[in-house]
Short mmCIF file of C-alpha atoms in Angstrom, two decimals:
data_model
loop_
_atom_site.label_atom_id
_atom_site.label_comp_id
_atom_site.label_asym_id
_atom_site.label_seq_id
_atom_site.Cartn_x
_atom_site.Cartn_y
_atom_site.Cartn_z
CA UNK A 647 -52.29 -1.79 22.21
CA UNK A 648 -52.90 -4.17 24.80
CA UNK A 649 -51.96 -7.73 23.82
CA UNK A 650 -53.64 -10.04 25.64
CA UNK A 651 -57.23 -10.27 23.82
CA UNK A 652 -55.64 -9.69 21.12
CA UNK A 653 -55.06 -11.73 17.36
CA UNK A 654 -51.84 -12.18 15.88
CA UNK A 655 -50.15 -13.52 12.65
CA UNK A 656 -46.15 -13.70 12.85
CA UNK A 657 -44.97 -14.99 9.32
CA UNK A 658 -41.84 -16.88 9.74
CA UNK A 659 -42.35 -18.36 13.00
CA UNK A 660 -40.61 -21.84 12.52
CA UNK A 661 -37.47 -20.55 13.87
CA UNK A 662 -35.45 -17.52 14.87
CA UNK A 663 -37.31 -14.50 16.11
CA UNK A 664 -40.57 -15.76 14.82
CA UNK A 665 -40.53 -18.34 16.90
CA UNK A 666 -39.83 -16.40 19.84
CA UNK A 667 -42.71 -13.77 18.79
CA UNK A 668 -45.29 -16.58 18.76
CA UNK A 669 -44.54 -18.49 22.50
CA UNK A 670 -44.28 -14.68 24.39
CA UNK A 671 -47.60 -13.59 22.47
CA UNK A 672 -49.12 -17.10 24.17
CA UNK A 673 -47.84 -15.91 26.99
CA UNK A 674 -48.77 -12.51 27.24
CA UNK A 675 -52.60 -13.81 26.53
CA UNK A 676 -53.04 -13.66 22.73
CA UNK A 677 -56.55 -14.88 21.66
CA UNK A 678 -54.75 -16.57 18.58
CA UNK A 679 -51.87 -16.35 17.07
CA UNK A 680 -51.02 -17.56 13.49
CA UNK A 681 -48.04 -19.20 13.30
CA UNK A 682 -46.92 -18.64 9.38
CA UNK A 683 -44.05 -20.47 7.23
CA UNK A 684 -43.47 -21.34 3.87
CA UNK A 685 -42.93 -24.84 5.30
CA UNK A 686 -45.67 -25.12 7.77
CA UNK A 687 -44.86 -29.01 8.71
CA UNK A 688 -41.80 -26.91 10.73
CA UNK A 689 -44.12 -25.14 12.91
CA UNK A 690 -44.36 -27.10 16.09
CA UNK A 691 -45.13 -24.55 18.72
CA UNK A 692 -48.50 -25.99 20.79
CA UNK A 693 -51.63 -23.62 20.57
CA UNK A 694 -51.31 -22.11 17.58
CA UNK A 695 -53.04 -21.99 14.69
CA UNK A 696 -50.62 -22.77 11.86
CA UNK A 697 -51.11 -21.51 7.82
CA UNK A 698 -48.90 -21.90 4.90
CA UNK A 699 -47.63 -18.25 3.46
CA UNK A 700 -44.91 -17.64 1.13
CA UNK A 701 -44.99 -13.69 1.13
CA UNK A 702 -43.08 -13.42 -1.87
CA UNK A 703 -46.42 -15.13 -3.58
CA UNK A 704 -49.00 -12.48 -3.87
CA UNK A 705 -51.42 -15.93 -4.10
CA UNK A 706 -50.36 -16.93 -1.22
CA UNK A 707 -50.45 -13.85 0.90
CA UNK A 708 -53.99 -13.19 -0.40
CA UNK A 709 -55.38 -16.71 0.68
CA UNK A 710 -53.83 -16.19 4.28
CA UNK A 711 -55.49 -12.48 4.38
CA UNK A 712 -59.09 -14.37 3.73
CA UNK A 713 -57.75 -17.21 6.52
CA UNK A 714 -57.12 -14.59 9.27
CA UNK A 715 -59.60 -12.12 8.97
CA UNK A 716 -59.82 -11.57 12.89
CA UNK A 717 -55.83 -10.40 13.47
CA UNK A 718 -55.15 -7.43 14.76
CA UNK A 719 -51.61 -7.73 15.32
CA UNK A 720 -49.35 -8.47 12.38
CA UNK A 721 -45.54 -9.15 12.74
CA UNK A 722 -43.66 -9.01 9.50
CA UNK A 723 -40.62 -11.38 10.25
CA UNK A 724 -39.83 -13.41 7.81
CA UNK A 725 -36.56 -12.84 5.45
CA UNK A 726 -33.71 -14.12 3.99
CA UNK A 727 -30.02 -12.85 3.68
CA UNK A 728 -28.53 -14.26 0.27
CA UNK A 729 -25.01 -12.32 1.20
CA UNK A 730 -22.31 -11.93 -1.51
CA UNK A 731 -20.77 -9.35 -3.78
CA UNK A 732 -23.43 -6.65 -4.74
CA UNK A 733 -21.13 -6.30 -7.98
CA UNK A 734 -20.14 -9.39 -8.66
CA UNK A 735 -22.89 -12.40 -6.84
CA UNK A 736 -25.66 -13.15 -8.94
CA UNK A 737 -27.75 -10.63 -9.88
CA UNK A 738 -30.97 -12.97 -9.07
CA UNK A 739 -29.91 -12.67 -5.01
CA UNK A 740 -30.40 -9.03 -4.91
CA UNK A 741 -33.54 -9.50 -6.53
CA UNK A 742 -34.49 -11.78 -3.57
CA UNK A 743 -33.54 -10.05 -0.90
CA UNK A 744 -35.85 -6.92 -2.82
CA UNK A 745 -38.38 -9.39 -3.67
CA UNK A 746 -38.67 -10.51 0.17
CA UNK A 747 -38.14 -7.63 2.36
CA UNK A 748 -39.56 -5.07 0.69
CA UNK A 749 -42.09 -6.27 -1.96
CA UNK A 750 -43.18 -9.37 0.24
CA UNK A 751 -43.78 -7.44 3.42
CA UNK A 752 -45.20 -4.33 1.62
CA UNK A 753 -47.79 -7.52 -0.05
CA UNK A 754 -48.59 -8.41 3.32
CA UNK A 755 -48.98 -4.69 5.20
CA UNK A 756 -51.97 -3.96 1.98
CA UNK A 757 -53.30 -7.10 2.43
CA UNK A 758 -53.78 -7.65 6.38
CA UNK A 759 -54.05 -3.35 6.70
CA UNK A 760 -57.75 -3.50 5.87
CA UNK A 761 -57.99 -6.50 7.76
CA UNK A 762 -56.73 -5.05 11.40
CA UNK A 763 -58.80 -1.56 10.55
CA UNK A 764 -62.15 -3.70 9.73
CA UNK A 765 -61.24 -5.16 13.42
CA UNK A 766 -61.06 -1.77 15.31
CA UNK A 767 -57.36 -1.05 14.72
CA UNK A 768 -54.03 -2.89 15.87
CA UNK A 769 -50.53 -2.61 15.00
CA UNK A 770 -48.03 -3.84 12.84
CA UNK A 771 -43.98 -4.79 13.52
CA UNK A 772 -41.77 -4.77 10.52
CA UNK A 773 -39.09 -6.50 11.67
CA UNK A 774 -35.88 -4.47 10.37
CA UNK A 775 -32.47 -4.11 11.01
CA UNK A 776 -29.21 -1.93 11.66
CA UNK A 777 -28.22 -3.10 8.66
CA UNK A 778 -31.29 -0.52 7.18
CA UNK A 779 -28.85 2.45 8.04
CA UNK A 780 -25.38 0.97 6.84
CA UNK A 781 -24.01 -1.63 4.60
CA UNK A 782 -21.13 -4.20 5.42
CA UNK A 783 -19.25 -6.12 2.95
CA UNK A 784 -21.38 -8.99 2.16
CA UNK A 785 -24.22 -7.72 3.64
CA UNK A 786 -24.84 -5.26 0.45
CA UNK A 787 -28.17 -6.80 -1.05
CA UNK A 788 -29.86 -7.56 2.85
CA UNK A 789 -28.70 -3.77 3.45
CA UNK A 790 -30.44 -2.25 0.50
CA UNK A 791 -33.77 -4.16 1.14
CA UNK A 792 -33.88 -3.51 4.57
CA UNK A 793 -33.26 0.53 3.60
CA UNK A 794 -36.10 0.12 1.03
CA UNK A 795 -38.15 -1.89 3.83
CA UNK A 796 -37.80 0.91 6.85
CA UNK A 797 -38.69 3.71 4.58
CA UNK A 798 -41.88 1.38 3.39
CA UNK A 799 -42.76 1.43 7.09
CA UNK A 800 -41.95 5.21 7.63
CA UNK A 801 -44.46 5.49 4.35
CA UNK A 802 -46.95 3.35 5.82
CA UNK A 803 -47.20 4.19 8.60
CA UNK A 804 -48.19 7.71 7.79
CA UNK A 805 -50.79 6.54 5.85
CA UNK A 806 -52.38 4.03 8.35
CA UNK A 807 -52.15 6.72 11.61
CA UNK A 808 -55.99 7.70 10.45
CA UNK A 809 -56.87 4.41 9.95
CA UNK A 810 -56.15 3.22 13.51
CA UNK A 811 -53.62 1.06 12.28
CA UNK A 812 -50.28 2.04 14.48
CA UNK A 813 -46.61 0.82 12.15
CA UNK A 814 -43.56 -0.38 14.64
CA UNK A 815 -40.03 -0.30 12.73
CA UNK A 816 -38.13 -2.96 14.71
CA UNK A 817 -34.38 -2.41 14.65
CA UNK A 818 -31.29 -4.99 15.55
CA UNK A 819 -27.57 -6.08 15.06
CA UNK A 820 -27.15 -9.47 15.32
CA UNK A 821 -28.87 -12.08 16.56
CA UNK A 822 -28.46 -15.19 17.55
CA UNK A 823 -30.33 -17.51 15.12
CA UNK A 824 -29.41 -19.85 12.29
CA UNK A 825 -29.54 -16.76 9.40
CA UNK A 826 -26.36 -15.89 11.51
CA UNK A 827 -24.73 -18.93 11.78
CA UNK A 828 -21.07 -18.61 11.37
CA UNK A 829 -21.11 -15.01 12.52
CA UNK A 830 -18.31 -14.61 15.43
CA UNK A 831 -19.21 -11.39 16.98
CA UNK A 832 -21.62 -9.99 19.91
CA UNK A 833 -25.43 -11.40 19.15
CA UNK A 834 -28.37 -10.71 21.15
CA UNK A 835 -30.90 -13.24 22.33
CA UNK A 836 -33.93 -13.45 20.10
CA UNK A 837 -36.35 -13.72 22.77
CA UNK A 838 -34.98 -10.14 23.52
CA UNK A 839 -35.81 -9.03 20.52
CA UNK A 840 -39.55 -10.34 20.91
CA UNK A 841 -39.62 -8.69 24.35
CA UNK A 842 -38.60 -5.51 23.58
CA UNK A 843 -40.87 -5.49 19.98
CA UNK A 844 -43.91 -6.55 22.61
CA UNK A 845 -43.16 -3.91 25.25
CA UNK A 846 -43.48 -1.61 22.28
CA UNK A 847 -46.09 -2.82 20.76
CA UNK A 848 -48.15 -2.46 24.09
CA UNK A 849 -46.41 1.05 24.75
CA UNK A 850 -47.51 2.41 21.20
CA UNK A 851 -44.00 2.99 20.32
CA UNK A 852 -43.45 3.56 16.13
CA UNK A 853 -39.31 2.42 16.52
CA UNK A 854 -37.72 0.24 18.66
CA UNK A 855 -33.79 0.02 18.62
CA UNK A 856 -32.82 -2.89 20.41
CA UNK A 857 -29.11 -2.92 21.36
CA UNK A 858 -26.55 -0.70 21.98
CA UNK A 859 -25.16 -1.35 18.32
CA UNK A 860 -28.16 -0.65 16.51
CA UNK A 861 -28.52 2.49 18.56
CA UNK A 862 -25.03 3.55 17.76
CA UNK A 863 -25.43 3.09 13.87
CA UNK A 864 -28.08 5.40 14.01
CA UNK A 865 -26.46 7.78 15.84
CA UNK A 866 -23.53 7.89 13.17
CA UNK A 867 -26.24 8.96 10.47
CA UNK A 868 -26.06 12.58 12.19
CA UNK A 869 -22.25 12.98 10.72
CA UNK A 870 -20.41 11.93 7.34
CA UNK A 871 -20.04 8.50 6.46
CA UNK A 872 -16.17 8.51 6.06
CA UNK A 873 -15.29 8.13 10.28
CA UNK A 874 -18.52 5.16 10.38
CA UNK A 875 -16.93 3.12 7.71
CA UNK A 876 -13.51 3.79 8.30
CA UNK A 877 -13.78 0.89 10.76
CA UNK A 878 -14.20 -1.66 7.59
CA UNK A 879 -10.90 -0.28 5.73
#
């Protein structure tokens, strides 16, 4: 898919990743780009056109389908991580993290799918994680959504293919944003993570694993899970 010309809508794009998704998308030559957030007074990127979307509101995510009806490129970013005990936190976070990652951005992937096919065909980027293919303590309800969330795209993206519609599955560890604040390992840069999405994107790749960690946890899924974990006894 070739970028420049092209019409984007990144949902969480105050901050983070998002962000860095809408200013290289300028730069590469976008046409547009919506700029999406539940908050949209946050959105303070220049040249872009900015809408209101909560995807967790099928309301909301329908009124932004009727908005854009020109994209071509849809980038599935936004989330939350709730973290906690998956048996002992509130049972309402899990439901959030579900409600977000997997019901939110499968709302938005049948609404805007149409959309990008009526327009000649595009892609879309759900943005996913490591955490898809293991859990860490804490991490339990995140990990669980974003498992339910890359086999939605694996799903989706099988039935798109005829459409013209091409599904990337975006994979990372950590990265350095505020969802990760307090976290004292290795992060990557989140502009990398827009880069390497983007060189994707325009490559036709369906996966992109971005660092060395994410690459390694998938690895692991070839053997048992007793040697992976045993690093978290």
């Amino acid at each position: 898919m070739d970028i420049a010309g092209s019409v984007a809508l990144v949902t969480g794009s105050n901050r983070g990743i998002g962000r860095r998704f809408v200013v290289q998308l300028l730069e590469r030559g976008a046409s547009k780009v919506y700029a999406t957030a539940r908050r949209p007074d946050l959105v303070d990127i220049p040249g872009v056109e900015v809408l209101q979307l909560d995807i967790t509101d099928q309301a909301s995510v329908a009124a932004a389908a009727e908005i854009a009806t020109d994209v071509t490129l849809l980038v599935n970013n936004a989330g939350i991580a709730t973290q906690g005990s998956m048996l002992t936190d509130d049972l309402a976070n899990a439901r959030r993290e579900m409600d977000t990652h997997y019901w939110g951005n499968l709302a938005m992937v049948r609404a805007f799918a149409p959309v990008i096919e009526a327009n000649g065909g595009g892609t879309i980027v759900n943005v996913l994680s490591a955490l898809s293919w293991f859990a860490h303590p804490g991490s339990g309800g995140y990990a669980a959504a974003k498992a339910a969330e890359w086999n939605m795209t694996n799903a989706v993206r099988l039935e798109l293919a005829p459409k013209g519609v091409t599904v990337q599955g975006l994979h990372l560890g950590a990265a350095d944003t505020d969802i990760m604040a307090g976290y004292e390992g290795p992060m990557v840069d989140p502009a990398d993570v827009a880069r390497a999405s983007l060189d994707g994107v325009a490559a036709g790749a369906s996966e992109v694993v971005v660092d060395e960690w994410s690459a390694m946890v998938k690895a692991s899924l070839a053997h048992g899970p007793d040697a992976f974990y045993a690093q978290f006894a």
